[in-house]
CSV table of C-alpha atoms and ligand atoms in Angstrom, one decimal:
chain,number,residue,atom,x,y,z
A,24,MET,CA,10.0,1.2,-16.3
A,25,GLU,CA,10.1,4.8,-17.4
A,26,ILE,CA,8.5,6.9,-15.0
A,27,VAL,CA,7.5,10.7,-15.4
A,28,HIS,CA,7.3,12.9,-12.4
A,29,LEU,CA,5.1,16.1,-13.0
A,30,SER,CA,5.6,18.5,-9.9
A,31,ALA,CA,5.7,22.2,-8.9
A,32,GLU,CA,8.5,21.7,-6.6
A,33,CYS,CA,11.7,19.7,-6.4
A,34,TYR,CA,14.6,19.7,-4.0
A,35,PRO,CA,17.3,21.4,-4.5
A,36,VAL,CA,15.9,23.3,-7.3
A,37,ALA,CA,12.6,24.8,-5.7
A,38,LYS,CA,11.5,23.8,-2.0
A,39,VAL,CA,8.6,25.4,-0.3
A,40,GLY,CA,8.0,22.3,1.9
A,41,GLY,CA,7.9,18.4,2.0
A,42,LEU,CA,6.5,17.8,-1.5
A,43,ALA,CA,10.1,19.3,-2.9
A,44,ASP,CA,11.9,16.7,-0.5
A,45,VAL,CA,9.9,13.6,-1.9
A,46,VAL,CA,10.3,14.6,-5.6
A,47,GLY,CA,13.8,15.4,-5.1
A,48,ALA,CA,14.1,12.1,-3.9
A,49,LEU,CA,11.7,9.1,-5.1
A,50,PRO,CA,13.1,9.3,-8.7
A,51,LYS,CA,16.7,8.7,-7.4
A,52,TYR,CA,15.6,5.6,-5.5
A,53,GLN,CA,13.4,4.4,-8.3
A,54,ASN,CA,16.2,4.9,-10.7
A,55,ARG,CA,18.4,2.9,-8.2
A,56,LEU,CA,16.1,0.0,-8.5
A,57,GLY,CA,16.7,0.0,-12.3
A,58,HIS,CA,14.0,2.2,-13.6
A,59,ILE,CA,14.1,5.2,-15.6
A,60,ALA,CA,12.4,8.0,-13.6
A,61,LYS,CA,12.7,11.5,-14.4
A,62,VAL,CA,11.4,14.9,-13.4
A,63,VAL,CA,9.4,17.5,-15.3
A,64,MET,CA,8.8,20.7,-13.5
A,65,PRO,CA,8.2,24.7,-14.0
A,66,ALA,CA,11.9,26.7,-14.6
A,67,TYR,CA,11.2,29.6,-11.9
A,68,ASP,CA,14.0,32.4,-11.7
A,69,LEU,CA,15.8,30.7,-8.9
A,70,LYS,CA,19.4,30.2,-7.9
A,71,PHE,CA,19.5,26.7,-9.5
A,72,MET,CA,18.7,28.1,-13.0
A,73,HIS,CA,21.8,30.3,-12.9
A,74,GLU,CA,24.2,27.8,-11.5
A,75,ASN,CA,23.7,25.0,-13.6
A,76,GLU,CA,24.3,24.1,-17.1
A,77,PHE,CA,21.5,23.0,-19.5
A,78,GLU,CA,20.4,21.8,-22.9
A,79,GLU,CA,17.3,22.4,-24.9
A,80,VAL,CA,15.2,19.6,-25.6
A,81,TYR,CA,12.3,21.4,-27.0
A,82,ASP,CA,11.3,24.8,-28.6
A,83,GLY,CA,7.6,25.4,-29.2
A,84,TRP,CA,4.5,27.1,-28.7
A,85,GLY,CA,1.4,26.5,-26.4
A,86,LYS,CA,-2.0,27.9,-26.1
A,87,LEU,CA,-4.4,28.7,-23.0
A,88,GLY,CA,-7.4,30.0,-24.7
A,89,ASN,CA,-6.6,33.1,-26.8
A,90,ARG,CA,-3.3,33.1,-25.5
A,91,ASP,CA,-0.2,31.8,-27.2
A,92,PHE,CA,3.0,31.3,-25.3
A,93,SER,CA,6.5,30.3,-26.0
A,94,VAL,CA,8.2,27.1,-24.5
A,95,ARG,CA,11.3,25.8,-24.3
A,96,ILE,CA,12.4,22.7,-22.2
A,97,LEU,CA,15.8,22.4,-20.6
A,98,ARG,CA,17.7,19.3,-19.6
A,99,GLU,CA,20.0,19.6,-16.7
A,100,LYS,CA,23.3,18.4,-18.0
A,101,THR,CA,25.0,16.5,-15.6
A,102,ASN,CA,22.6,14.2,-14.0
A,103,LYS,CA,23.8,15.2,-10.6
A,104,LEU,CA,20.4,14.8,-9.0
A,105,GLY,CA,20.3,11.0,-9.7
A,106,PHE,CA,17.8,11.9,-12.4
A,107,ASP,CA,17.2,13.5,-15.3
A,108,LEU,CA,15.7,17.0,-14.5
A,109,PHE,CA,13.6,18.8,-17.3
A,110,LEU,CA,12.6,22.3,-16.6
A,111,VAL,CA,9.7,24.1,-18.4
A,112,GLN,CA,10.5,27.6,-19.4
A,113,ILE,CA,7.5,29.9,-20.4
A,114,PRO,CA,8.6,33.5,-20.5
A,115,GLY,CA,6.2,36.0,-18.5
A,116,LEU,CA,4.4,32.9,-16.6
A,117,LEU,CA,7.0,30.9,-14.6
A,118,ASN,CA,10.1,32.4,-14.5
A,119,ARG,CA,9.5,34.1,-11.3
A,120,PRO,CA,11.3,34.1,-8.1
A,121,LYS,CA,8.7,32.4,-6.1
A,122,VAL,CA,6.7,29.1,-6.4
A,123,TYR,CA,3.4,30.2,-5.5
A,124,GLY,CA,1.3,33.1,-4.6
A,125,TYR,CA,0.9,35.0,-7.8
A,126,ALA,CA,-2.6,36.3,-8.7
A,127,ASP,CA,-2.4,34.1,-12.2
A,128,ASP,CA,-1.1,30.9,-10.6
A,129,LEU,CA,-3.9,29.4,-12.1
A,130,GLU,CA,-2.6,30.4,-15.5
A,131,ARG,CA,1.1,29.5,-14.7
A,132,PHE,CA,0.2,25.9,-13.4
A,133,PHE,CA,-2.5,25.4,-16.4
A,134,ALA,CA,0.6,26.6,-18.9
A,135,PHE,CA,2.8,24.4,-17.3
A,136,GLN,CA,0.8,21.3,-17.7
A,137,VAL,CA,-0.1,21.7,-21.1
A,138,ALA,CA,3.4,22.5,-22.4
A,139,ALA,CA,4.7,19.1,-20.6
A,140,LEU,CA,2.2,17.3,-22.2
A,141,ASP,CA,2.6,18.9,-25.5
A,142,TRP,CA,6.3,18.1,-25.3
A,143,ILE,CA,5.7,14.2,-24.4
A,144,GLU,CA,3.0,13.6,-26.7
A,145,GLN,CA,6.1,14.3,-29.5
A,146,TRP,CA,8.1,11.6,-28.1
A,147,GLU,CA,8.8,8.5,-30.3
A,148,HIS,CA,8.0,6.4,-27.6
A,149,LYS,CA,5.9,6.4,-24.8
A,150,PRO,CA,6.5,6.8,-21.3
A,151,ASP,CA,5.3,4.0,-19.1
A,152,VAL,CA,3.4,5.8,-16.3
A,153,ILE,CA,3.0,9.7,-15.6
A,154,HIS,CA,3.1,10.4,-12.2
A,155,CYS,CA,1.4,13.7,-11.2
A,156,HIS,CA,1.7,15.5,-7.6
A,157,ASP,CA,-0.6,17.6,-5.9
A,158,TYR,CA,-3.5,19.7,-7.4
A,159,HIS,CA,-0.8,22.0,-9.6
A,160,THR,CA,-0.5,18.7,-12.1
A,161,GLY,CA,-4.1,17.3,-11.2
A,162,LEU,CA,-5.2,18.3,-14.7
A,163,VAL,CA,-3.1,16.3,-16.5
A,164,PRO,CA,-5.0,12.9,-16.0
A,165,PHE,CA,-7.7,14.3,-17.4
A,166,MET,CA,-6.1,16.0,-20.5
A,167,MET,CA,-4.4,12.6,-21.0
A,168,SER,CA,-7.4,10.7,-21.5
A,169,ASN,CA,-10.0,13.3,-22.8
A,170,CYS,CA,-8.1,16.2,-24.9
A,171,VAL,CA,-8.0,15.2,-28.6
A,172,ARG,CA,-4.4,16.7,-29.0
A,173,TYR,CA,-3.3,13.8,-26.3
A,174,TRP,CA,-4.7,10.7,-28.1
A,175,LYS,CA,-1.4,9.4,-28.2
A,176,LEU,CA,-1.1,9.4,-24.4
A,177,ASN,CA,-4.5,7.9,-23.6
A,178,VAL,CA,-3.3,4.6,-23.0
A,179,VAL,CA,-0.2,5.6,-20.5
A,180,PRO,CA,-1.3,5.0,-17.0
A,181,SER,CA,-1.3,8.2,-14.7
A,182,VAL,CA,-0.9,8.4,-11.1
A,183,ILE,CA,-2.0,11.2,-8.3
A,184,THR,CA,-0.4,11.5,-5.4
A,185,ILE,CA,-2.1,13.3,-2.8
A,186,HIS,CA,0.3,15.1,-0.5
A,187,ASN,CA,-2.1,17.3,0.7
A,188,ALA,CA,-5.7,17.5,0.1
A,189,GLU,CA,-6.6,20.8,1.9
A,190,TYR,CA,-5.5,22.3,-1.4
A,191,GLN,CA,-7.3,21.8,-4.6
A,192,GLY,CA,-6.8,24.6,-6.9
A,193,GLN,CA,-10.6,25.0,-7.7
A,194,PHE,CA,-11.6,27.8,-10.4
A,195,GLY,CA,-14.5,28.6,-12.3
A,196,PHE,CA,-16.5,27.1,-15.6
A,197,ASP,CA,-15.2,30.5,-17.2
A,198,LYS,CA,-12.0,29.0,-17.8
A,199,LEU,CA,-13.0,26.2,-19.5
A,200,GLN,CA,-11.5,28.1,-22.6
A,201,TYR,CA,-8.1,27.1,-21.5
A,202,PHE,CA,-8.6,23.3,-22.1
A,203,PRO,CA,-7.5,22.1,-25.4
A,204,SER,CA,-10.3,20.6,-27.3
A,205,TYR,CA,-12.2,17.4,-25.7
A,206,ASP,CA,-15.8,16.2,-25.7
A,207,PRO,CA,-17.9,18.3,-23.5
A,208,TRP,CA,-19.8,15.3,-22.6
A,209,HIS,CA,-16.8,14.6,-20.4
A,210,SER,CA,-16.5,17.9,-18.4
A,211,ASN,CA,-18.3,16.1,-15.3
A,212,LYS,CA,-14.9,14.6,-15.0
A,213,LEU,CA,-13.6,17.9,-13.9
A,214,GLU,CA,-16.1,19.1,-11.6
A,215,TRP,CA,-16.6,18.9,-8.0
A,216,ALA,CA,-19.3,21.0,-5.9
A,217,GLY,CA,-20.2,23.3,-8.8
A,218,ALA,CA,-16.5,24.1,-9.9
A,219,ILE,CA,-13.4,22.9,-11.9
A,220,ASN,CA,-11.5,21.1,-9.3
A,221,PRO,CA,-8.1,20.3,-10.5
A,222,LEU,CA,-7.5,17.8,-7.3
A,223,ALA,CA,-10.9,16.0,-7.4
A,224,SER,CA,-10.6,15.5,-11.3
A,225,ALA,CA,-7.3,13.9,-10.8
A,226,ILE,CA,-8.8,11.7,-8.1
A,227,LYS,CA,-11.6,10.9,-10.7
A,228,CYS,CA,-9.4,10.3,-13.9
A,229,ALA,CA,-6.0,8.7,-12.7
A,230,TRP,CA,-5.3,5.3,-13.0
A,231,ARG,CA,-4.1,5.0,-9.3
A,232,VAL,CA,-4.4,7.6,-6.5
A,233,SER,CA,-2.0,7.5,-3.4
A,234,THR,CA,-1.7,9.4,-0.3
A,235,VAL,CA,1.6,9.7,1.4
A,236,SER,CA,0.8,7.8,4.2
A,237,PRO,CA,-1.5,5.0,5.2
A,238,SER,CA,-3.3,6.5,8.1
A,239,TYR,CA,-4.0,9.8,5.7
A,240,LEU,CA,-5.8,7.8,3.1
A,241,GLU,CA,-8.1,6.5,6.0
A,242,GLU,CA,-8.4,9.9,7.4
A,243,LEU,CA,-9.5,11.2,4.0
A,244,SER,CA,-12.9,9.4,3.7
A,245,HIS,CA,-13.9,11.5,6.6
A,246,LYS,CA,-12.0,14.4,6.6
A,247,ALA,CA,-10.7,15.7,3.0
A,248,ASN,CA,-12.2,19.4,2.5
A,249,GLY,CA,-15.0,18.5,0.9
A,250,LEU,CA,-13.5,15.3,-1.0
A,251,GLU,CA,-14.8,12.8,1.4
A,252,ALA,CA,-17.6,11.0,-1.0
A,253,LEU,CA,-15.1,11.0,-4.1
A,254,LEU,CA,-12.3,9.6,-2.4
A,255,ALA,CA,-14.4,7.0,-0.4
A,256,SER,CA,-15.7,6.0,-4.2
A,257,GLU,CA,-12.4,5.4,-5.4
A,258,LYS,CA,-10.9,3.7,-2.3
A,259,ARG,CA,-10.3,0.8,-4.5
A,260,LYS,CA,-7.4,2.2,-6.9
A,261,SER,CA,-6.2,4.1,-4.0
A,262,ARG,CA,-3.1,3.4,-1.8
A,263,GLY,CA,-1.3,4.8,1.3
A,264,ILE,CA,2.5,4.7,0.7
A,265,LEU,CA,4.5,6.3,3.7
A,266,ASN,CA,7.1,8.7,2.4
A,267,GLY,CA,10.8,8.0,3.0
A,268,ILE,CA,13.6,10.5,3.7
A,269,ASP,CA,16.8,10.6,1.5
A,270,THR,CA,19.1,9.3,3.9
A,271,GLU,CA,22.1,10.8,1.8
A,272,VAL,CA,21.0,14.4,2.2
A,273,TRP,CA,19.9,14.0,5.8
A,274,ASP,CA,22.7,11.8,7.3
A,275,PRO,CA,24.2,13.7,10.5
A,276,SER,CA,27.5,11.8,9.8
A,277,THR,CA,28.2,13.2,6.6
A,278,ASP,CA,25.8,16.6,6.5
A,279,PRO,CA,28.2,19.3,5.7
A,280,MET,CA,25.3,22.2,7.3
A,281,LEU,CA,26.1,21.0,10.7
A,282,TYR,CA,28.5,22.7,13.4
A,283,LYS,CA,29.6,19.1,14.2
A,284,LYS,CA,29.1,15.8,12.1
A,285,PHE,CA,28.2,12.9,14.4
A,286,ASN,CA,27.2,9.2,14.2
A,287,LEU,CA,26.0,6.6,16.6
A,288,LYS,CA,29.3,6.6,18.4
A,289,THR,CA,29.8,10.1,18.6
A,290,LEU,CA,25.9,11.0,19.1
A,291,GLU,CA,26.0,12.8,22.2
A,292,SER,CA,29.2,14.8,22.1
A,293,GLY,CA,28.0,15.6,18.3
A,294,LYS,CA,24.7,16.7,19.7
A,295,ARG,CA,26.0,18.8,22.4
A,296,ALA,CA,28.3,20.8,19.8
A,297,ASN,CA,25.2,21.4,17.5
A,298,LYS,CA,23.0,22.7,20.3
A,299,GLN,CA,26.0,24.7,21.7
A,300,GLY,CA,26.4,26.3,18.2
A,301,ILE,CA,22.9,27.3,17.8
A,302,CYS,CA,22.3,28.1,21.4
A,303,SER,CA,25.1,30.7,21.4
A,304,VAL,CA,23.6,32.2,17.9
A,305,PHE,CA,20.2,32.4,19.4
A,306,ASN,CA,21.5,33.6,22.9
A,307,LEU,CA,20.0,30.1,24.4
A,308,ASP,CA,21.2,28.2,27.5
A,309,PRO,CA,22.9,24.7,26.1
A,310,ASP,CA,22.3,23.4,29.4
A,311,LYS,CA,18.8,23.1,29.4
A,312,PRO,CA,16.5,21.0,27.0
A,313,LEU,CA,16.0,22.8,23.9
A,314,PHE,CA,12.3,22.4,22.3
A,315,THR,CA,11.7,23.4,18.7
A,316,PHE,CA,9.1,24.0,16.0
A,317,ILE,CA,10.3,24.2,12.6
A,318,GLY,CA,7.6,24.7,9.7
A,319,ARG,CA,4.9,26.8,8.1
A,320,LEU,CA,3.3,28.9,10.3
A,321,VAL,CA,-0.1,28.2,9.5
A,322,GLY,CA,-3.5,26.4,10.8
A,323,GLU,CA,-2.9,22.8,9.5
A,324,LYS,CA,0.6,22.8,11.7
A,325,GLY,CA,-1.2,24.1,14.8
A,326,ALA,CA,0.7,27.3,14.3
A,327,GLU,CA,-1.5,29.8,15.8
A,328,LEU,CA,-1.5,27.9,19.3
A,329,LEU,CA,2.2,28.0,19.5
A,330,PRO,CA,2.5,31.5,21.4
A,331,GLU,CA,0.1,30.5,24.0
A,332,ILE,CA,1.7,27.1,24.4
A,333,PHE,CA,5.2,28.5,24.8
A,334,TYR,CA,3.9,31.4,26.8
A,335,HIS,CA,2.6,28.4,29.7
A,336,ALA,CA,5.8,26.6,29.1
A,337,LEU,CA,8.0,29.1,29.5
A,338,ASN,CA,6.6,30.7,32.6
A,339,THR,CA,5.7,27.2,34.2
A,340,TYR,CA,9.6,26.0,33.5
A,341,ARG,CA,11.0,29.8,34.0
A,342,GLY,CA,14.6,29.5,33.0
A,343,GLU,CA,14.5,25.7,32.8
A,344,ILE,CA,13.9,25.0,29.1
A,345,ASN,CA,14.6,26.8,25.8
A,346,ILE,CA,12.4,27.1,22.9
A,347,LEU,CA,13.6,28.1,19.5
A,348,ILE,CA,11.2,28.4,16.3
A,349,LEU,CA,12.4,28.3,12.8
A,350,GLY,CA,9.3,29.4,10.3
A,351,SER,CA,7.4,31.6,8.5
A,352,GLY,CA,3.5,31.8,7.5
A,353,GLU,CA,0.6,33.8,9.0
A,354,ALA,CA,1.5,37.4,9.7
A,355,ASP,CA,-0.4,37.2,13.0
A,356,VAL,CA,1.2,34.3,14.2
A,357,GLU,CA,4.7,35.3,13.1
A,358,ARG,CA,4.0,38.5,15.3
A,359,ARG,CA,2.5,36.8,18.3
A,360,LEU,CA,5.8,34.7,18.3
A,361,GLU,CA,8.1,37.7,17.7
A,362,GLU,CA,6.5,39.6,20.6
A,363,LEU,CA,7.3,36.6,23.2
A,364,LYS,CA,10.8,37.1,22.9
A,365,ASP,CA,10.8,40.2,25.4
A,366,GLY,CA,9.7,38.2,28.3
A,367,PHE,CA,11.8,35.3,27.9
A,368,LYS,CA,15.2,36.7,26.8
A,369,GLY,CA,18.1,33.8,27.2
A,370,ASN,CA,15.5,31.0,26.8
A,371,TYR,CA,13.5,31.7,23.8
A,372,ASN,CA,14.2,32.9,20.2
A,373,THR,CA,12.8,32.7,16.7
A,374,TYR,CA,14.0,32.7,13.1
A,375,ILE,CA,10.8,33.6,11.0
A,376,GLY,CA,12.0,33.0,7.2
A,377,TYR,CA,13.1,30.1,5.6
A,378,ASN,CA,16.6,28.4,6.0
A,379,GLU,CA,17.6,25.3,5.1
A,380,GLN,CA,20.9,25.2,6.6
A,381,LEU,CA,19.6,26.2,9.9
A,382,SER,CA,17.1,23.6,10.0
A,383,HIS,CA,19.8,21.0,9.7
A,384,GLN,CA,21.5,22.5,12.7
A,385,ILE,CA,18.2,22.6,14.5
A,386,TYR,CA,17.2,19.1,13.7
A,387,ALA,CA,20.8,18.0,15.0
A,388,GLY,CA,21.1,20.4,18.0
A,389,ALA,CA,17.6,20.2,19.6
A,390,ASP,CA,16.2,17.8,22.1
A,391,PHE,CA,12.8,17.9,21.1
A,392,LEU,CA,10.9,18.8,18.1
A,393,LEU,CA,7.2,19.7,18.3
A,394,MET,CA,4.6,18.7,15.5
A,395,PRO,CA,0.7,19.5,17.2
A,396,SER,CA,-0.5,19.2,13.6
A,397,ARG,CA,-4.3,19.4,12.7
A,398,VAL,CA,-3.8,17.8,9.6
A,399,GLU,CA,-0.3,15.7,8.6
A,400,PRO,CA,-0.5,14.0,5.5
A,401,CYS,CA,2.9,12.4,6.2
A,402,GLY,CA,5.4,14.9,7.6
A,403,LEU,CA,8.9,14.2,7.0
A,404,ASN,CA,10.2,16.7,10.1
A,405,GLN,CA,9.7,13.9,12.4
A,406,MET,CA,11.7,11.4,10.4
A,407,TYR,CA,14.5,13.9,10.1
A,408,ALA,CA,14.3,14.5,13.8
A,409,LEU,CA,14.4,11.0,14.4
A,410,ARG,CA,17.6,10.6,12.0
A,411,TYR,CA,19.5,13.3,14.1
A,412,GLY,CA,18.4,11.8,17.7
A,413,THR,CA,16.1,14.4,18.5
A,414,VAL,CA,12.7,13.2,20.1
A,415,PRO,CA,9.6,14.0,18.2
A,416,ILE,CA,6.4,15.1,20.2
A,417,VAL,CA,3.6,14.8,17.5
A,418,ARG,CA,-0.2,14.8,17.6
A,419,ARG,CA,-1.6,11.3,16.9
A,420,ILE,CA,-2.5,11.9,13.1
A,421,GLY,CA,-1.7,11.0,9.5
A,422,GLY,CA,1.9,10.2,9.1
A,423,LEU,CA,2.8,11.1,12.5
A,424,ARG,CA,0.6,8.4,13.6
A,425,ASP,CA,2.4,5.8,11.3
A,426,THR,CA,6.0,7.0,12.3
A,427,VAL,CA,6.1,7.8,15.8
A,428,SER,CA,5.1,5.7,18.8
A,429,ASP,CA,4.6,6.8,22.5
A,430,ILE,CA,7.1,6.0,25.2
A,431,GLY,CA,4.4,4.8,27.2
A,432,ASP,CA,3.6,2.2,24.8
A,433,GLY,CA,7.3,1.0,24.9
A,434,GLY,CA,7.7,3.4,21.8
A,435,PHE,CA,10.3,6.2,21.5
A,436,GLY,CA,8.4,9.6,21.3
A,437,ILE,CA,5.9,11.6,22.9
A,438,CYS,CA,2.2,11.5,21.4
A,439,HIS,CA,-1.1,13.6,21.9
A,440,ASP,CA,-4.2,13.3,20.7
A,441,GLN,CA,-5.6,16.8,20.1
A,442,THR,CA,-4.3,20.0,18.6
A,443,THR,CA,-5.0,22.0,21.8
A,444,VAL,CA,-3.0,24.1,24.5
A,445,TRP,CA,-3.7,21.5,27.3
A,446,ASP,CA,-2.5,18.3,25.2
A,447,VAL,CA,0.4,19.8,23.8
A,448,GLY,CA,1.5,21.6,27.3
A,449,HIS,CA,0.8,18.0,28.8
A,450,ALA,CA,3.6,16.4,26.3
A,451,ILE,CA,6.0,19.1,26.9
A,452,ASP,CA,5.7,18.3,30.7
A,453,ARG,CA,6.4,14.7,30.0
A,454,ALA,CA,9.3,15.6,27.4
A,455,TYR,CA,10.9,17.8,30.6
A,456,ASN,CA,10.8,14.6,32.8
A,457,LEU,CA,12.4,12.5,30.1
A,458,TYR,CA,15.0,15.2,30.0
A,459,LYS,CA,15.8,14.5,33.6
A,460,ASN,CA,16.2,11.3,33.1
A,461,GLN,CA,19.3,11.1,30.8
A,462,LYS,CA,20.1,7.9,31.1
A,463,ALA,CA,16.6,6.8,29.3
A,464,LEU,CA,17.0,9.7,26.9
A,465,LYS,CA,20.4,8.7,25.8
A,466,GLU,CA,18.9,5.1,25.1
A,467,ILE,CA,16.1,6.5,23.2
A,468,ARG,CA,18.5,8.9,21.1
A,469,LYS,CA,20.3,5.9,20.2
A,470,PHE,CA,17.6,4.0,19.2
A,471,ILE,CA,15.7,6.3,17.2
A,472,MET,CA,19.0,7.3,15.0
A,473,LYS,CA,19.1,3.7,14.0
A,474,LEU,CA,15.1,3.3,12.7
A,475,ASP,CA,14.8,3.0,8.9
A,476,HIS,CA,13.0,5.5,7.2
A,477,SER,CA,15.1,5.5,3.9
A,478,TRP,CA,13.3,5.5,0.2
A,479,ASP,CA,13.9,1.9,-0.5
A,480,ARG,CA,11.1,0.3,0.8
A,481,ALA,CA,8.5,3.1,-0.5
A,482,ALA,CA,9.9,3.7,-3.9
A,483,GLN,CA,9.7,-0.3,-4.5
A,484,GLU,CA,6.1,0.3,-3.3
A,485,TYR,CA,5.3,2.9,-6.0
A,486,ILE,CA,6.7,0.6,-8.7
A,487,ASP,CA,4.3,-2.0,-7.4
A,488,MET,CA,1.6,0.2,-7.6
A,489,TYR,CA,2.2,1.1,-11.2
A,490,GLN,CA,2.1,-2.5,-12.2
A,491,ILE,CA,-0.7,-3.8,-10.3
B,23,ADP,P1,4.9,20.6,4.9
B,23,ADP,O1,5.3,20.1,3.6
B,23,ADP,O2,3.7,20.4,5.0
B,23,ADP,O3,5.3,21.9,5.1
B,23,ADP,P2,6.8,18.6,5.7
B,23,ADP,O4,7.0,17.9,7.2
B,23,ADP,O5,6.4,17.6,4.5
B,23,ADP,O6,5.8,19.6,5.9
B,23,ADP,O7,8.0,19.2,5.1
B,23,ADP,C1,8.4,20.2,5.6
B,23,ADP,C2,9.8,20.7,5.0
B,23,ADP,O8,10.4,22.0,5.0
B,23,ADP,C3,10.8,19.9,5.4
B,23,ADP,O9,12.2,19.7,5.1
B,23,ADP,C4,11.4,21.1,6.7
B,23,ADP,O10,12.8,21.0,7.2
B,23,ADP,C5,11.2,22.3,5.9
B,23,ADP,N1,11.0,23.7,6.3
B,23,ADP,C6,9.8,23.9,6.6
B,23,ADP,N2,9.8,25.6,7.0
B,23,ADP,C7,11.2,25.8,6.9
B,23,ADP,C8,12.0,26.8,7.2
B,23,ADP,N3,11.4,28.0,7.5
B,23,ADP,N4,13.2,27.0,7.0
B,23,ADP,C9,13.8,25.7,6.5
B,23,ADP,N5,13.3,24.5,6.3
B,23,ADP,C10,11.9,24.7,6.6
B,24,GLC,C1,2.6,18.0,2.2
B,24,GLC,C2,2.0,17.5,3.7
B,24,GLC,C3,3.4,16.7,4.4
B,24,GLC,C4,4.0,15.9,3.6
B,24,GLC,C5,4.3,16.4,2.4
B,24,GLC,C6,5.5,15.2,1.5
B,24,GLC,O1,3.2,18.6,2.2
B,24,GLC,O2,1.5,18.7,4.4
B,24,GLC,O3,2.5,16.3,5.6
B,24,GLC,O4,5.0,15.3,4.6
B,24,GLC,O5,3.6,16.8,1.6
B,24,GLC,O6,4.6,14.3,1.1
């Protein structure tokens, strides 16, 4: 099959969160199954653009209402990512240093979707499926099946994968003029709760809908930021497919970003060396358990509770535990996490910002990774932690529920039910006790490193979904 993935992010080209990891891996594994999977994404002004060679495959003009824009589509020449990568250049709109966060993001991603379809529509053949990821590409299923300009694509199946239903990209009907012409009778396929809602529209128009874990699909029927009824009514065409991880990028035995590489045999000495490495950089005590949080500092991740949780834990276990945070997000949370440093020097530190290499080092060197998420459609961090022998402490929700089972139930992680200071605090107590039982901890580490979360299974599940 020929599969075209449309996405705003793709690792290593442009990454904000887990969406990039998924779109940077899934096509590679689909290709290995004998299919032809490609990625089409915006050309941002990022390092990858300047360090690689491209050839032009399309040169044309697009239209957004009264505004004409020029489009060039470039193909990365070497196929080094394991799939064909196409970057859509739209000067003045896409060539900026950040992926999101501009006042005209609506126009940027709208223009991207129009440009991608203008190009694909001109191919001599039709792809077998167009696979959209999240709301930034959510208008594509509607445009493919309703806009006169894309009539050739209206027989091509489209898929929307919901990585996170909290973000839907709503905008007002005053922007209706941006759409290439279509029969206005069909505007209802764009609308949800009085606005144009790209995610809702994709759920209505796509041939298949998928979520990034089975539990998240279930949860969405009763908690989907306003889309509950819609998702419930489209359940028949929906599937929950658990994400994998790219076990080639995330492999402690080959990972060039680590202080020391390690495998099952050298697990204990390898983790120790990585722990020592980060502890010396962040002035922490390598002889004490190291807890970490890596991620976006936003409400979804329970981040605003972290300062209070850590304050209590560091007081209760004064001098007996370390905590290291890597993340960025809400300014108030960042500030409160920074402020804690003064009271707990030598046992607590933060890195506020984004740092890919440091994240690998922390997954490798930490003892426990906290994920007290309120919403977690899948979550990749816990799977990276497992592969690097770090015990996850997670809330039982979404993909966390599907990937981590509690030691009390014969499992290998520490699970809690609520995103509250008390629940997470209790989970930290349990982790502290586990750390004291080094024999049990070592057995768990060995076990979790062997768990298989590679993409092979999920890549096939997607193929099955396209075909049924
Ligand atoms: P989400 O996409 O909701 O943020 P995921 O768990 O799916 O959550 O994926 C997060 C990805 O982003 C992981 O690869 C994680 O290591 C990475 N990440 C998050 N914050 C940072 C950061 N500050 N520095 C480096 N990597 C980060
Ligand atoms: C979203 C979700 C996260 C998921 C990721 C990749 O960012 O918040 O849970 O792991 O997408 O699918």
